[in-house]
Amino acid sequence: MQPKKQSNAPYWPILPSAIALAGIMLFIFASFGPPASSSGFVTTLKGFFMQFAPEYAAGKAHYRMMPGPGSWLMAFVLGMALGGFVGGRTFSREIEDVPQIWRERFGAGRLKRFGSAFLGGFLILFGARLAGGCTLGLFLSGATQLSLSGLYFGAVIFAVAMLTARLLYKRRRSTS
């Protein structure tokens, strides 16, 4: 038996990862119909309002179009958390809470790192909700259907992410 080949690549191989993502998207479209969405908390909120304020839930168009609690959306959100956990445990390198590039620029404090990550996530969520979608639904589901809005959102997200990283870390590309 040959020893397991060690890889220095920091990420999972792109081809199996792309095939796995495509398989998940195909499964979702084939089995559930609606595109992938992380709006599972809305279905839970709808369940809360249906229990305690049914007139309110019935009067809101957004709640009428969302499936109720127990739908696949909640399973999808829980599956993302489970997938993240499994992915983190099977990663070939140890995952750092505070990456080296962050420590060099802002220090080793976890609170500042986590607070900044939360703020960044909130801003992207806020922008996506202003546009009438969620980040996952608009980018992953929209791009896999080749919708212009999904492709445009993905391009803008990556462009802003690169610009933000350039501004935050102020690191120039090595010329050597």
CSV table of C-alpha atoms in Angstrom, one decimal:
chain,number,residue,atom,x,y,z
A,1,MET,CA,0.0,0.0,0.0
A,2,GLN,CA,1.4,3.4,-1.0
A,3,PRO,CA,1.4,6.2,1.4
A,4,LYS,CA,-1.2,8.9,0.9
A,5,LYS,CA,0.1,11.6,-1.4
A,6,GLN,CA,0.7,14.8,0.4
A,7,SER,CA,-0.4,18.0,-1.3
A,8,ASN,CA,0.8,21.5,-0.5
A,9,ALA,CA,-2.1,23.0,-2.3
A,10,PRO,CA,-4.0,25.2,0.2
A,11,TYR,CA,-7.5,24.3,-1.2
A,12,TRP,CA,-9.4,21.3,-2.4
A,13,PRO,CA,-8.7,20.2,-6.0
A,14,ILE,CA,-10.8,22.4,-8.3
A,15,LEU,CA,-12.2,19.7,-10.6
A,16,PRO,CA,-13.7,17.4,-7.9
A,17,SER,CA,-14.9,20.5,-6.0
A,18,ALA,CA,-16.6,21.9,-9.1
A,19,ILE,CA,-18.2,18.5,-9.9
A,20,ALA,CA,-19.5,18.2,-6.3
A,21,LEU,CA,-21.0,21.7,-6.5
A,22,ALA,CA,-22.6,21.0,-9.8
A,23,GLY,CA,-24.0,17.7,-8.5
A,24,ILE,CA,-25.5,19.5,-5.5
A,25,MET,CA,-27.1,22.2,-7.7
A,26,LEU,CA,-28.4,19.5,-10.1
A,27,PHE,CA,-29.9,17.6,-7.2
A,28,ILE,CA,-31.6,20.6,-5.8
A,29,PHE,CA,-33.1,21.6,-9.2
A,30,ALA,CA,-34.1,18.0,-10.1
A,31,SER,CA,-35.6,17.1,-6.7
A,32,PHE,CA,-37.0,20.3,-5.2
A,33,GLY,CA,-37.7,22.6,-8.2
A,34,PRO,CA,-36.9,26.0,-6.7
A,35,PRO,CA,-33.4,27.2,-6.9
A,36,ALA,CA,-31.0,27.0,-3.9
A,37,SER,CA,-31.5,29.7,-1.3
A,38,SER,CA,-30.2,30.3,2.1
A,39,SER,CA,-33.4,32.1,3.1
A,40,GLY,CA,-34.3,29.3,5.5
A,41,PHE,CA,-34.6,31.6,8.4
A,42,VAL,CA,-37.4,33.3,6.6
A,43,THR,CA,-39.3,30.1,6.5
A,44,THR,CA,-38.8,29.7,10.2
A,45,LEU,CA,-39.9,33.2,10.8
A,46,LYS,CA,-43.0,32.5,8.7
A,47,GLY,CA,-43.7,29.6,10.9
A,48,PHE,CA,-43.4,31.8,13.9
A,49,PHE,CA,-45.8,34.4,12.4
A,50,MET,CA,-48.2,31.7,11.3
A,51,GLN,CA,-48.4,30.5,14.9
A,52,PHE,CA,-48.7,33.9,16.7
A,53,ALA,CA,-49.8,36.4,14.0
A,54,PRO,CA,-51.4,34.4,11.2
A,55,GLU,CA,-53.1,37.6,9.7
A,56,TYR,CA,-49.7,39.3,9.4
A,57,ALA,CA,-48.1,36.3,7.7
A,58,ALA,CA,-51.0,36.0,5.3
A,59,GLY,CA,-50.9,39.7,4.5
A,60,LYS,CA,-47.2,39.7,3.4
A,61,ALA,CA,-46.4,38.7,-0.2
A,62,HIS,CA,-42.9,37.6,0.8
A,63,TYR,CA,-44.2,35.1,3.4
A,64,ARG,CA,-46.9,33.8,1.0
A,65,MET,CA,-44.3,32.8,-1.6
A,66,MET,CA,-41.9,31.2,0.8
A,67,PRO,CA,-42.5,27.6,1.9
A,68,GLY,CA,-43.3,27.0,5.6
A,69,PRO,CA,-41.1,25.6,8.3
A,70,GLY,CA,-39.9,22.1,7.7
A,71,SER,CA,-39.3,22.8,4.0
A,72,TRP,CA,-36.1,21.9,2.1
A,73,LEU,CA,-34.8,25.4,2.6
A,74,MET,CA,-34.1,24.8,6.3
A,75,ALA,CA,-32.5,21.4,5.5
A,76,PHE,CA,-30.4,23.3,2.9
A,77,VAL,CA,-29.1,25.8,5.5
A,78,LEU,CA,-28.4,23.0,8.0
A,79,GLY,CA,-26.6,21.1,5.2
A,80,MET,CA,-24.4,24.1,4.5
A,81,ALA,CA,-23.3,24.2,8.2
A,82,LEU,CA,-22.7,20.4,8.2
A,83,GLY,CA,-20.8,20.7,4.9
A,84,GLY,CA,-18.7,23.5,6.3
A,85,PHE,CA,-17.9,21.4,9.4
A,86,VAL,CA,-16.9,18.3,7.4
A,87,GLY,CA,-15.0,20.5,4.9
A,88,GLY,CA,-13.0,22.1,7.7
A,89,ARG,CA,-12.2,18.7,9.3
A,90,THR,CA,-11.1,17.1,6.1
A,91,PHE,CA,-9.0,20.1,4.9
A,92,SER,CA,-5.4,19.2,4.3
A,93,ARG,CA,-4.0,22.1,6.3
A,94,GLU,CA,-4.8,23.4,9.7
A,95,ILE,CA,-7.4,26.2,9.5
A,96,GLU,CA,-6.4,29.4,11.3
A,97,ASP,CA,-8.9,31.7,13.0
A,98,VAL,CA,-6.7,34.6,12.2
A,99,PRO,CA,-4.7,34.3,9.0
A,100,GLN,CA,-1.1,35.4,8.8
A,101,ILE,CA,-1.9,38.3,6.4
A,102,TRP,CA,-4.5,39.6,8.8
A,103,ARG,CA,-2.1,39.3,11.8
A,104,GLU,CA,0.6,41.3,9.9
A,105,ARG,CA,-1.8,44.1,9.2
A,106,PHE,CA,-4.2,44.2,12.1
A,107,GLY,CA,-2.8,42.1,14.9
A,108,ALA,CA,-3.6,38.7,16.3
A,109,GLY,CA,-6.8,39.6,18.1
A,110,ARG,CA,-9.7,37.3,17.3
A,111,LEU,CA,-12.4,39.7,18.3
A,112,LYS,CA,-11.4,42.3,15.7
A,113,ARG,CA,-11.1,39.5,13.0
A,114,PHE,CA,-14.5,38.0,13.9
A,115,GLY,CA,-16.2,41.4,14.1
A,116,SER,CA,-14.8,42.5,10.8
A,117,ALA,CA,-15.9,39.2,9.2
A,118,PHE,CA,-19.4,39.6,10.6
A,119,LEU,CA,-19.5,43.2,9.4
A,120,GLY,CA,-18.4,42.2,5.9
A,121,GLY,CA,-21.0,39.4,5.8
A,122,PHE,CA,-23.7,41.8,7.0
A,123,LEU,CA,-22.8,44.3,4.3
A,124,ILE,CA,-22.9,41.8,1.5
A,125,LEU,CA,-26.2,40.4,2.8
A,126,PHE,CA,-27.7,43.9,3.1
A,127,GLY,CA,-26.6,44.7,-0.5
A,128,ALA,CA,-28.1,41.5,-1.8
A,129,ARG,CA,-31.4,42.1,0.1
A,130,LEU,CA,-31.5,45.7,-1.4
A,131,ALA,CA,-31.3,44.0,-4.8
A,132,GLY,CA,-34.2,41.7,-3.9
A,133,GLY,CA,-32.3,38.5,-3.5
A,134,CYS,CA,-30.0,36.6,-1.2
A,135,THR,CA,-26.4,36.1,-1.9
A,136,LEU,CA,-26.6,32.3,-2.4
A,137,GLY,CA,-29.8,32.4,-4.4
A,138,LEU,CA,-28.7,35.2,-6.7
A,139,PHE,CA,-25.2,34.0,-7.4
A,140,LEU,CA,-25.2,30.3,-7.3
A,141,SER,CA,-28.7,29.6,-8.5
A,142,GLY,CA,-28.7,32.5,-10.9
A,143,ALA,CA,-25.3,31.8,-12.4
A,144,THR,CA,-26.0,28.1,-12.9
A,145,GLN,CA,-29.1,29.1,-14.9
A,146,LEU,CA,-27.0,31.6,-16.8
A,147,SER,CA,-29.2,34.5,-15.8
A,148,LEU,CA,-27.7,37.9,-16.4
A,149,SER,CA,-28.5,39.1,-12.9
A,150,GLY,CA,-26.7,36.1,-11.3
A,151,LEU,CA,-23.6,36.5,-13.5
A,152,TYR,CA,-23.5,40.2,-13.0
A,153,PHE,CA,-23.8,39.8,-9.2
A,154,GLY,CA,-21.0,37.3,-9.2
A,155,ALA,CA,-18.7,39.5,-11.3
A,156,VAL,CA,-19.5,42.5,-9.0
A,157,ILE,CA,-18.9,40.4,-5.8
A,158,PHE,CA,-15.5,39.2,-7.0
A,159,ALA,CA,-14.5,42.7,-8.2
A,160,VAL,CA,-15.5,44.3,-4.9
A,161,ALA,CA,-13.8,41.5,-2.9
A,162,MET,CA,-10.5,42.0,-4.8
A,163,LEU,CA,-10.7,45.8,-4.4
A,164,THR,CA,-11.5,45.4,-0.6
A,165,ALA,CA,-8.6,43.0,-0.1
A,166,ARG,CA,-6.3,45.4,-1.9
A,167,LEU,CA,-7.5,48.3,0.2
A,168,LEU,CA,-7.4,46.4,3.5
A,169,TYR,CA,-4.1,44.7,3.2
A,170,LYS,CA,-2.2,47.2,1.1
A,171,ARG,CA,0.1,44.5,-0.2
A,172,ARG,CA,1.6,45.0,-3.6
A,173,ARG,CA,2.1,42.1,-6.0
A,174,SER,CA,5.5,40.7,-5.9
A,175,THR,CA,7.5,41.4,-9.0
A,176,SER,CA,10.1,38.6,-8.4
